[in-house]
PDB file of C-alpha atoms in Angstrom:
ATOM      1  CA  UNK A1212       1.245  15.937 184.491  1.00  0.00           C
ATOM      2  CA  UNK A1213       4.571  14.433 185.493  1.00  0.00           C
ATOM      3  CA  UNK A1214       4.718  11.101 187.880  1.00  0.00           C
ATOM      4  CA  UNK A1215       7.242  11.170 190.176  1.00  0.00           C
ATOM      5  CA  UNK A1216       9.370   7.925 190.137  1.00  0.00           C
ATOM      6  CA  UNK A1217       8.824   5.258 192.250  1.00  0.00           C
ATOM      7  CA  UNK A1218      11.661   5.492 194.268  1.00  0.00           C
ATOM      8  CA  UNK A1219      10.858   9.073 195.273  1.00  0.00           C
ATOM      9  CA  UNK A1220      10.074   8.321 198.994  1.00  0.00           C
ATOM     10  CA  UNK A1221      12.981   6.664 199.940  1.00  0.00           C
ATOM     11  CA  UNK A1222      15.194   8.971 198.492  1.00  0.00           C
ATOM     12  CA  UNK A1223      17.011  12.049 200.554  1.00  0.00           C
ATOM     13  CA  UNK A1224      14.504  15.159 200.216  1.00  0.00           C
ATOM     14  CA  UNK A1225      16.123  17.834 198.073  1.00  0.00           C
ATOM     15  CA  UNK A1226      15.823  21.186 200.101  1.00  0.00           C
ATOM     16  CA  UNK A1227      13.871  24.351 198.031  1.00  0.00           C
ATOM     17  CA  UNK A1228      13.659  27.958 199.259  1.00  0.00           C
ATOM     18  CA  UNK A1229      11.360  30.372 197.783  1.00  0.00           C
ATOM     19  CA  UNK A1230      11.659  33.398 196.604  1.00  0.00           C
ATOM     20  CA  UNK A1231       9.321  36.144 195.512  1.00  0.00           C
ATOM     21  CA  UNK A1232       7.795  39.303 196.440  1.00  0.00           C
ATOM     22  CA  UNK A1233       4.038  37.835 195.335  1.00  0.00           C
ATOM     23  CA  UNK A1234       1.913  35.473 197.263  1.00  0.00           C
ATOM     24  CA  UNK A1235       0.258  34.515 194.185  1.00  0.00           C
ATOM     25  CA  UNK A1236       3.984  33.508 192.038  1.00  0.00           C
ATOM     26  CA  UNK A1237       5.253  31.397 195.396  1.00  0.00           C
ATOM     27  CA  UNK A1238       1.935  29.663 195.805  1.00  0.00           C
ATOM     28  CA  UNK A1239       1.871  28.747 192.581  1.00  0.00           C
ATOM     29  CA  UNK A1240       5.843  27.363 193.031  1.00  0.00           C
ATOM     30  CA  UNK A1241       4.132  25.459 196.252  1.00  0.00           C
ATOM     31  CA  UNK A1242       1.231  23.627 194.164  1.00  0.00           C
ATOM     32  CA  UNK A1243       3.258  22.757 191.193  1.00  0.00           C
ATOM     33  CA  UNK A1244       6.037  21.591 193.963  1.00  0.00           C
ATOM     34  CA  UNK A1245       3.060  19.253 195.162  1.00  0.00           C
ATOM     35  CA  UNK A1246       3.891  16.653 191.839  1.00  0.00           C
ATOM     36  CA  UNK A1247       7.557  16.501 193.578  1.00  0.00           C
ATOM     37  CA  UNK A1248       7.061  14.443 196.839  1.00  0.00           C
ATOM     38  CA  UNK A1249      10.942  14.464 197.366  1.00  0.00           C
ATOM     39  CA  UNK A1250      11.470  18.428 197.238  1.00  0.00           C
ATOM     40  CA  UNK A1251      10.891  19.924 200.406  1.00  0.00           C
ATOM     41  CA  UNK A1252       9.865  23.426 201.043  1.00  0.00           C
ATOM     42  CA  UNK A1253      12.383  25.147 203.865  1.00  0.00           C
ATOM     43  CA  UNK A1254      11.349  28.995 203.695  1.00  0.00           C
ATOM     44  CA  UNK A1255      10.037  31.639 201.672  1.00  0.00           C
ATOM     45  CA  UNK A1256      11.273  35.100 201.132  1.00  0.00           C
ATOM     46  CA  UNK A1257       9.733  38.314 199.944  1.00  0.00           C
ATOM     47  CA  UNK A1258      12.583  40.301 198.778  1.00  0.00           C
ATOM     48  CA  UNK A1259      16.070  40.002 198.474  1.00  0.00           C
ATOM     49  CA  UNK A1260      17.441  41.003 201.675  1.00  0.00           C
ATOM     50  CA  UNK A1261      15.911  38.243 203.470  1.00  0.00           C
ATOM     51  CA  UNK A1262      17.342  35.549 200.456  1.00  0.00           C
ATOM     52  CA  UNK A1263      20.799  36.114 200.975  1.00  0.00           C
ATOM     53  CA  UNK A1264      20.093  35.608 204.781  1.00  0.00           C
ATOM     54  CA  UNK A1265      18.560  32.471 204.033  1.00  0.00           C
ATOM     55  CA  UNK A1266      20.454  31.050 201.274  1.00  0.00           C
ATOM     56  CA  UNK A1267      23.774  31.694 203.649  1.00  0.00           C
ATOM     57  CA  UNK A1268      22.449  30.207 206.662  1.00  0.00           C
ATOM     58  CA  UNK A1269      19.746  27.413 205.112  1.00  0.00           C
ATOM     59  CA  UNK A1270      21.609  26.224 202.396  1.00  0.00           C
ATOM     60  CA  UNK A1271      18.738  24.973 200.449  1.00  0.00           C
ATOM     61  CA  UNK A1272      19.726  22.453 197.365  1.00  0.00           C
ATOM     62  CA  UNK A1273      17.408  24.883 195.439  1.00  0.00           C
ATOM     63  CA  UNK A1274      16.543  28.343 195.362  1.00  0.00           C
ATOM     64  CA  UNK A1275      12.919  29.684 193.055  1.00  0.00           C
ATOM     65  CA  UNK A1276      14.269  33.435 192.926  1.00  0.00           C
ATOM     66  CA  UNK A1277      12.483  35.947 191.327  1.00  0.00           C
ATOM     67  CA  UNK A1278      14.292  38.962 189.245  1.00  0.00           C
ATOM     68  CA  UNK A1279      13.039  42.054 190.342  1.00  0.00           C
ATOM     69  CA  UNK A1280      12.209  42.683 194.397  1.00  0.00           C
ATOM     70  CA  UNK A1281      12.657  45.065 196.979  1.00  0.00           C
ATOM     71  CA  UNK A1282      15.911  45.470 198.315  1.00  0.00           C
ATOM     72  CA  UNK A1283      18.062  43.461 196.354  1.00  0.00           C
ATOM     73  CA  UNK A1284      16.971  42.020 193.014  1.00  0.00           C
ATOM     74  CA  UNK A1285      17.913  38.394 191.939  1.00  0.00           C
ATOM     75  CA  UNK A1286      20.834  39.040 190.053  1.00  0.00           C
ATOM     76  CA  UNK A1287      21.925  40.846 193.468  1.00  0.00           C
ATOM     77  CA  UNK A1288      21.221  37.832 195.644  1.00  0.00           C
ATOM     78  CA  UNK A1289      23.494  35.727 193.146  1.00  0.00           C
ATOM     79  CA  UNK A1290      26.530  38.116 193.151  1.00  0.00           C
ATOM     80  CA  UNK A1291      26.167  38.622 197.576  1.00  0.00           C
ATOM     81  CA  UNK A1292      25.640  34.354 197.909  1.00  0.00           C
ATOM     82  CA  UNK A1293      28.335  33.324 195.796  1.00  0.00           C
ATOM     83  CA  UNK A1294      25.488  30.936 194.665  1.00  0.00           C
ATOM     84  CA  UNK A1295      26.656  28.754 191.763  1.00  0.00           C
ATOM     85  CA  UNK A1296      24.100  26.251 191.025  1.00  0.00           C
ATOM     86  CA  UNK A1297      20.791  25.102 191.921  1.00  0.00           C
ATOM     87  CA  UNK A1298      19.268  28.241 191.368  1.00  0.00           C
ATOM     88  CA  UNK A1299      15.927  28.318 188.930  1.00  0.00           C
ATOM     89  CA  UNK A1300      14.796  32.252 188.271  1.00  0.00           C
ATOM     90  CA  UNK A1301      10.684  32.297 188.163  1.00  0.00           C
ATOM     91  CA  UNK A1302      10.128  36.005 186.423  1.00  0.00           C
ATOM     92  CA  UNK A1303       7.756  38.161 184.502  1.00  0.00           C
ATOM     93  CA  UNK A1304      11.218  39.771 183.019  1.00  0.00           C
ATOM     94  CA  UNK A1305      12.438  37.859 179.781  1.00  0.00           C
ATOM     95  CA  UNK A1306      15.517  40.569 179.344  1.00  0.00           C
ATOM     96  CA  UNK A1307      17.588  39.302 182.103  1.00  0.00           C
ATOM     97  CA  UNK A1308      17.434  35.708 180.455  1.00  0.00           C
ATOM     98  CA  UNK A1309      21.472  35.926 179.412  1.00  0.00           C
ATOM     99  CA  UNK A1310      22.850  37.484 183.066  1.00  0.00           C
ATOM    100  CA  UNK A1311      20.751  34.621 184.944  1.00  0.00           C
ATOM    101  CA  UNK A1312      22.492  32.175 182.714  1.00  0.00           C
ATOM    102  CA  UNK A1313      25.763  33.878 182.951  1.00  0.00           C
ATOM    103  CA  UNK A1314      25.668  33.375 186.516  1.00  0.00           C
ATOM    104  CA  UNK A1315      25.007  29.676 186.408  1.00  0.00           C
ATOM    105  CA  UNK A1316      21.389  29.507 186.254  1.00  0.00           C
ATOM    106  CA  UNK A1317      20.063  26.283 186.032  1.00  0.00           C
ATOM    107  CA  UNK A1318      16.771  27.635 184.160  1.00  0.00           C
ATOM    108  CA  UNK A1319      14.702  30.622 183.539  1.00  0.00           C
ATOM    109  CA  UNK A1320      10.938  30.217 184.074  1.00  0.00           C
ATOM    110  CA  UNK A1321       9.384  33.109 182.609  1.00  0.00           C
ATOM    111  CA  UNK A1322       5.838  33.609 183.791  1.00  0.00           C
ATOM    112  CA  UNK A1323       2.910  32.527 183.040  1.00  0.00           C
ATOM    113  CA  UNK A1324       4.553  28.753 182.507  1.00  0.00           C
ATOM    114  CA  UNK A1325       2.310  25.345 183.108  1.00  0.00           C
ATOM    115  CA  UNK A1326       3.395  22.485 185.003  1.00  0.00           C
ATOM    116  CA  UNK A1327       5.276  20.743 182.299  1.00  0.00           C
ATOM    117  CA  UNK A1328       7.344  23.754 181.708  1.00  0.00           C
ATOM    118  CA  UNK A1329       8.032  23.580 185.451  1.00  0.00           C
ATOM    119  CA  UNK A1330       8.520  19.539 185.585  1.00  0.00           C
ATOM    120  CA  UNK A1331      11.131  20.202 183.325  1.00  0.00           C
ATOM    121  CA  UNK A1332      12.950  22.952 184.835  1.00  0.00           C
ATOM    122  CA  UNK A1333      13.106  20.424 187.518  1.00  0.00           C
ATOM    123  CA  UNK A1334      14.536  17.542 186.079  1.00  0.00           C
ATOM    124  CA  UNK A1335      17.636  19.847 184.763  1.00  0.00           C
ATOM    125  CA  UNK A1336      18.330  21.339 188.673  1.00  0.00           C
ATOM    126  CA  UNK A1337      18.129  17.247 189.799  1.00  0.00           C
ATOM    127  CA  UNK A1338      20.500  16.361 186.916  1.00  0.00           C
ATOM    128  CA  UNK A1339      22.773  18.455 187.872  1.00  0.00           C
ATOM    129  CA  UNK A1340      23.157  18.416 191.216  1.00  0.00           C
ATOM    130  CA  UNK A1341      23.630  14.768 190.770  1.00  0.00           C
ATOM    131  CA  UNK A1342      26.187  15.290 188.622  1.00  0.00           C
ATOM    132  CA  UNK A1343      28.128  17.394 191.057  1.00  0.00           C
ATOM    133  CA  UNK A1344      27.480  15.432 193.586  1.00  0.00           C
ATOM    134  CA  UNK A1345      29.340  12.185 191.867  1.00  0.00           C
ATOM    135  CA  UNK A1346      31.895  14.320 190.634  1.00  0.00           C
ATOM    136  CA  UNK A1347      33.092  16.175 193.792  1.00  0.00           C
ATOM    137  CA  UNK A1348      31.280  14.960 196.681  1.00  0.00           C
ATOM    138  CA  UNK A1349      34.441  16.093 198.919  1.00  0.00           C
ATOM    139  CA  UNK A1350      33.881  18.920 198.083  1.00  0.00           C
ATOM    140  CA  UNK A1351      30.242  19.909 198.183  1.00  0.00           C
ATOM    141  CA  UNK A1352      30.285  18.106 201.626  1.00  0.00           C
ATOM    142  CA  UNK A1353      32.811  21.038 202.769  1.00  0.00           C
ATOM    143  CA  UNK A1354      30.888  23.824 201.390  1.00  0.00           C
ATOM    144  CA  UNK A1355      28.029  22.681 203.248  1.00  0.00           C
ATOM    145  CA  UNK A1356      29.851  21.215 206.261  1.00  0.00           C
ATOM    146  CA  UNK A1357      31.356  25.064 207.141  1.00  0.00           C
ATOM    147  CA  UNK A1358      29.913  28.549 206.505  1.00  0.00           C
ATOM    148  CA  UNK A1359      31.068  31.057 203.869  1.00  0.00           C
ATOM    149  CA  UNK A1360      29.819  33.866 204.788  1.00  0.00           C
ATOM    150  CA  UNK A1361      27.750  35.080 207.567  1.00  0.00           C
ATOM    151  CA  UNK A1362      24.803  37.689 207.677  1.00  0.00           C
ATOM    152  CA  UNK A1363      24.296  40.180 210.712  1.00  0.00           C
ATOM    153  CA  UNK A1364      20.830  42.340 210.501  1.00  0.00           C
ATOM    154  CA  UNK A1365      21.538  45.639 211.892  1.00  0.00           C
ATOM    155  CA  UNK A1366      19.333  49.067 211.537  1.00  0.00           C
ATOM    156  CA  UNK A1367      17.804  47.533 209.060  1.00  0.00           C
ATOM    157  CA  UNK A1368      20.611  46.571 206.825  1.00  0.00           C
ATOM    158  CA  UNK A1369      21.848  43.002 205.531  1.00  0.00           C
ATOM    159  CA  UNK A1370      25.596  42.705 206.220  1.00  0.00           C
ATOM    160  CA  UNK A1371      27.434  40.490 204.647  1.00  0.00           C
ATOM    161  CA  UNK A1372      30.637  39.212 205.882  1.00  0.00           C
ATOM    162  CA  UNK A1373      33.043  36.570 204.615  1.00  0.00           C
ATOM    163  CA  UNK A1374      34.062  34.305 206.789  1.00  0.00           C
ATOM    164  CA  UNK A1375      38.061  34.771 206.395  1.00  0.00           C
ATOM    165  CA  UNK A1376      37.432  38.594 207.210  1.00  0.00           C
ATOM    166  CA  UNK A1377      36.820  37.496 210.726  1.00  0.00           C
ATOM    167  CA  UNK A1378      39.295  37.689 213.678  1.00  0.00           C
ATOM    168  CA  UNK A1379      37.618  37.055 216.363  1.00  0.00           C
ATOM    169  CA  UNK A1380      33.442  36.382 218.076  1.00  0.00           C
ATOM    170  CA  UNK A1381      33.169  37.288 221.669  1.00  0.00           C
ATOM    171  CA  UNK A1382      30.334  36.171 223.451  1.00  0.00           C
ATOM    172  CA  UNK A1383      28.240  38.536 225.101  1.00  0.00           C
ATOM    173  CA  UNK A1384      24.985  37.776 227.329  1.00  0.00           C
ATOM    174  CA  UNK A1385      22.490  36.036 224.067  1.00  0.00           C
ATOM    175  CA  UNK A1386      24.902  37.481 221.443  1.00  0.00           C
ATOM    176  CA  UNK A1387      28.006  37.393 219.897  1.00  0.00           C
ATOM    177  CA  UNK A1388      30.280  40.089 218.954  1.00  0.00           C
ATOM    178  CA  UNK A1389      31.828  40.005 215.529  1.00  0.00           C
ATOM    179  CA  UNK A1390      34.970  41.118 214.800  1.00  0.00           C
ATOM    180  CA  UNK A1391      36.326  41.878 211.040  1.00  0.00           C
ATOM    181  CA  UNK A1392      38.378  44.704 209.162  1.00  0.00           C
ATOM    182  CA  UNK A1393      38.498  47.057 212.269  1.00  0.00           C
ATOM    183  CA  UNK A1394      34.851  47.053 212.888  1.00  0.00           C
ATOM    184  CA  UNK A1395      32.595  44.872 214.715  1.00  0.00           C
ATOM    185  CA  UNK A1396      28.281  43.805 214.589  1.00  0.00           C
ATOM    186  CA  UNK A1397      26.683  42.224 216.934  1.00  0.00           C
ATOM    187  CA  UNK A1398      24.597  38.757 216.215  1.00  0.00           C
ATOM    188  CA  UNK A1399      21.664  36.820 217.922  1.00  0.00           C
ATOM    189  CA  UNK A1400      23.388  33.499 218.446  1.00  0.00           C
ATOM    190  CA  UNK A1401      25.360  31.447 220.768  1.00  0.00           C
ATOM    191  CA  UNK A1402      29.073  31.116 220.649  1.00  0.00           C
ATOM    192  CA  UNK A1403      29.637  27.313 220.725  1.00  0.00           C
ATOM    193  CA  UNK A1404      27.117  26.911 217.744  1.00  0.00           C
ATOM    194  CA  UNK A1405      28.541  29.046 215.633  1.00  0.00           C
ATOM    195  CA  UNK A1406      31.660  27.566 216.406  1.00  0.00           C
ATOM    196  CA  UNK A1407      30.663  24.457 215.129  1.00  0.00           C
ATOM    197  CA  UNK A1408      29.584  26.036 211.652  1.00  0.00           C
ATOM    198  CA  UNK A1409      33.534  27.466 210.968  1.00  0.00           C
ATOM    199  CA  UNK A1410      36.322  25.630 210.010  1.00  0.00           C
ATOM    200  CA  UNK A1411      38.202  24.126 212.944  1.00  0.00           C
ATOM    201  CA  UNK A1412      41.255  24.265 210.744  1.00  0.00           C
ATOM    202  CA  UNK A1413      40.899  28.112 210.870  1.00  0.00           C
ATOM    203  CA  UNK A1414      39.489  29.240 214.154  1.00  0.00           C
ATOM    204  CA  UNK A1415      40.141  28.160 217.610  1.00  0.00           C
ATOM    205  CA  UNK A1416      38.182  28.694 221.287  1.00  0.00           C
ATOM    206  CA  UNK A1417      40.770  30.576 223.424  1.00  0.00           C
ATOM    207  CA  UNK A1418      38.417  30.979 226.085  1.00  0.00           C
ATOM    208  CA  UNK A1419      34.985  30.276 227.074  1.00  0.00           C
ATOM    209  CA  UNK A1420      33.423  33.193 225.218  1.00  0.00           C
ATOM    210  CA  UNK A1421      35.812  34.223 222.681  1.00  0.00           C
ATOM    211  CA  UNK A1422      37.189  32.263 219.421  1.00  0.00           C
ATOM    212  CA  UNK A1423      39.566  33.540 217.266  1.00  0.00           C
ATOM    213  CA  UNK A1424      40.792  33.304 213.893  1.00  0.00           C
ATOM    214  CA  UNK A1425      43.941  31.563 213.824  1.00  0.00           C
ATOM    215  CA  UNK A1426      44.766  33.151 210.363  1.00  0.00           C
ATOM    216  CA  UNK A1427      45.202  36.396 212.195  1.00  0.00           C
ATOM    217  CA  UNK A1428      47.334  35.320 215.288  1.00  0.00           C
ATOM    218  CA  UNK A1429      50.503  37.104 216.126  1.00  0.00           C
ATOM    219  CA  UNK A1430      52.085  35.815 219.369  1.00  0.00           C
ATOM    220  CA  UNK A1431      51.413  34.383 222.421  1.00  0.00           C
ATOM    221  CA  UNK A1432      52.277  35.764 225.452  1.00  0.00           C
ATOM    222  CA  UNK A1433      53.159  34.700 228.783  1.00  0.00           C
ATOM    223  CA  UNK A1434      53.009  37.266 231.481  1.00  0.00           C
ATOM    224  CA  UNK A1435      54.779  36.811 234.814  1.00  0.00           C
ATOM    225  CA  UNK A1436      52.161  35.012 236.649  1.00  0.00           C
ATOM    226  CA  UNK A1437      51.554  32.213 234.388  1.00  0.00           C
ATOM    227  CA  UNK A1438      48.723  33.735 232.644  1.00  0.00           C
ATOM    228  CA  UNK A1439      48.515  33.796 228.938  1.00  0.00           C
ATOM    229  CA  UNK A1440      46.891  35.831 226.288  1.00  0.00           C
ATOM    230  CA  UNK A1441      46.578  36.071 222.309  1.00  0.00           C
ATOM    231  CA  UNK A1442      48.015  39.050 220.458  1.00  0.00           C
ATOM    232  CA  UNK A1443      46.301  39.231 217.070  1.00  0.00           C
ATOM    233  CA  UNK A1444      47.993  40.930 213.854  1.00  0.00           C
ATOM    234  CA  UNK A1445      45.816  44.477 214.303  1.00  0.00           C
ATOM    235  CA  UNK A1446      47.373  44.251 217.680  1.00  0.00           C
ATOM    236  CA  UNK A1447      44.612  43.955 219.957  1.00  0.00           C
ATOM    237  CA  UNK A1448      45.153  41.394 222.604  1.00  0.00           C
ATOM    238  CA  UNK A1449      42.877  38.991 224.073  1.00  0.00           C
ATOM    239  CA  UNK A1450      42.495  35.978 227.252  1.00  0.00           C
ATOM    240  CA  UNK A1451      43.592  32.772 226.967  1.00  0.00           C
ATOM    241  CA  UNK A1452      42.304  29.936 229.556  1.00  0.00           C
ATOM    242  CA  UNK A1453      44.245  26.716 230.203  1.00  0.00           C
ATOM    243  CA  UNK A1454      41.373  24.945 228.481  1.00  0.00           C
ATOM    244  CA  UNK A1455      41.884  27.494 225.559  1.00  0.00           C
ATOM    245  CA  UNK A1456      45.686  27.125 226.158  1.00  0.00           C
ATOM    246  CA  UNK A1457      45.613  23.708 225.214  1.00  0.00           C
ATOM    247  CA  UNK A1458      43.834  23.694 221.949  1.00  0.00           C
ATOM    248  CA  UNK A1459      45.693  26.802 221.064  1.00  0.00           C
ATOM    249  CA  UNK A1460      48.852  24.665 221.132  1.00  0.00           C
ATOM    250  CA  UNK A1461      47.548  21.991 219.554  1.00  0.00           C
ATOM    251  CA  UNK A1462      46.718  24.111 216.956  1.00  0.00           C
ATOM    252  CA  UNK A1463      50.267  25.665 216.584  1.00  0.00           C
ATOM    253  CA  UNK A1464      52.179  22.154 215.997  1.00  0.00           C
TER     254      UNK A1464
END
């Protein structure tokens, strides 16, 4: 049984999500977990619908995923995240050993597999993530800093959109509207937080309840009365308050 280091309790907790369509396989994740005082537990899943959703939105430092689940299997939930490290597959399946390592795998637990066999798959995630996070802390800071990708649940589907697809969120009552490639889902959230998850660089509030995506912007206009409003690329057109007005320009320097 492994001791963890001294210095384990004043150190930042590493996040862990869990992932697996048995009780049994993610409480056995939770008790050999209990040995590593500075890895906290932020979720479980049951299948792989519900992983992308949380990997997207949680951002957990480390992900237990099984292979095979309902809905999407792990290899799945790799290829829809755009995950690319931190990731340690727990599975009864030894055939998928080489595709779990071809998409960055840290390890491959195959079950059953003691606590050593665990403490070790452990100590490879923490090495690297340290070493990414000396190497390019810039840049792990602004993959976590702004969101990717979103996810919208709707008729029980698992959308995934990427971020850049986006041209505008209108807010709506205890939603927002979501705008991309000439369609559009609606989300439980509020406008002004999600606006604080994208890329100020990229979008823009125009107006109390709608942000767009400056990436898509095609003109402003001014109509005759002083009012102004946004035309966007696929030619719709929306409201622009002086509040809006004002960051817009700043924007457009």
């Amino acid at each position: 049984m492994s001791t963890p280091p001294s210095t384990a309790s004043t150190s930042p907790a590493l996040t862990c999500l869990l992932v697996d369509d048995e009780f049994l396989a993610r409480h056995l994740i939770r008790e050999y977990l209990s040995h590593h005082p500075d890895i906290q537990i932020i979720g479980e899943c049951e299948n792989g619908a519900d992983a992308v959703t949380a990997i997207l939105e949680q951002q957990p430092d480390l992900v237990f995923l099984d292979m095979q689940m309902p809905l999407l299997s792990g290899l799945e939930v790799l290829a829809k995240t755009g995950r690319q490290q931190g990731i340690i597959f727990s599975t009864a399946f030894d055939e998928y050993a080489v595709a779990a390592f071809d998409k960055n795998a840290t390890d491959y637990l195959l079950k059953p597999y003691s606590q050593e066999r665990f403490d070790k798959a452990i100590a490879k995630v923490k090495s690297q993530l340290q070493k990414a996070d000396t190497a390019i802390p810039e840049l792990l800071a602004e993959k976590h800093l702004y969101l990717e990708r979103l996810t919208v649940k709707d008729r029980g589907h698992t959308h995934v959109i990427p971020v850049p697809n986006i041209t505008h969120v209108q807010a709506e009552d205890d939603y927002i509207q979501i705008h991309y490639q000439n369609t559009s889902l609606l989300k439980t959230q509020s406008l002004s937080e999600l606006e604080k998850q994208l890329n100020p660089a990229d979008f823009v509030r125009i107006h109390r309840s709608i942000l767009i995506n400056l990436n898509f912007l095609d003109k402003l206009i001014r109509s005759p009365k002083d009012a102004y409003e946004v035309q966007l690329k696929n030619g719709i057109k929306l409201g622009v308050s002086k509040s809006g007005l004002e960051r817009l320009k700043e924007k457009m320097k």
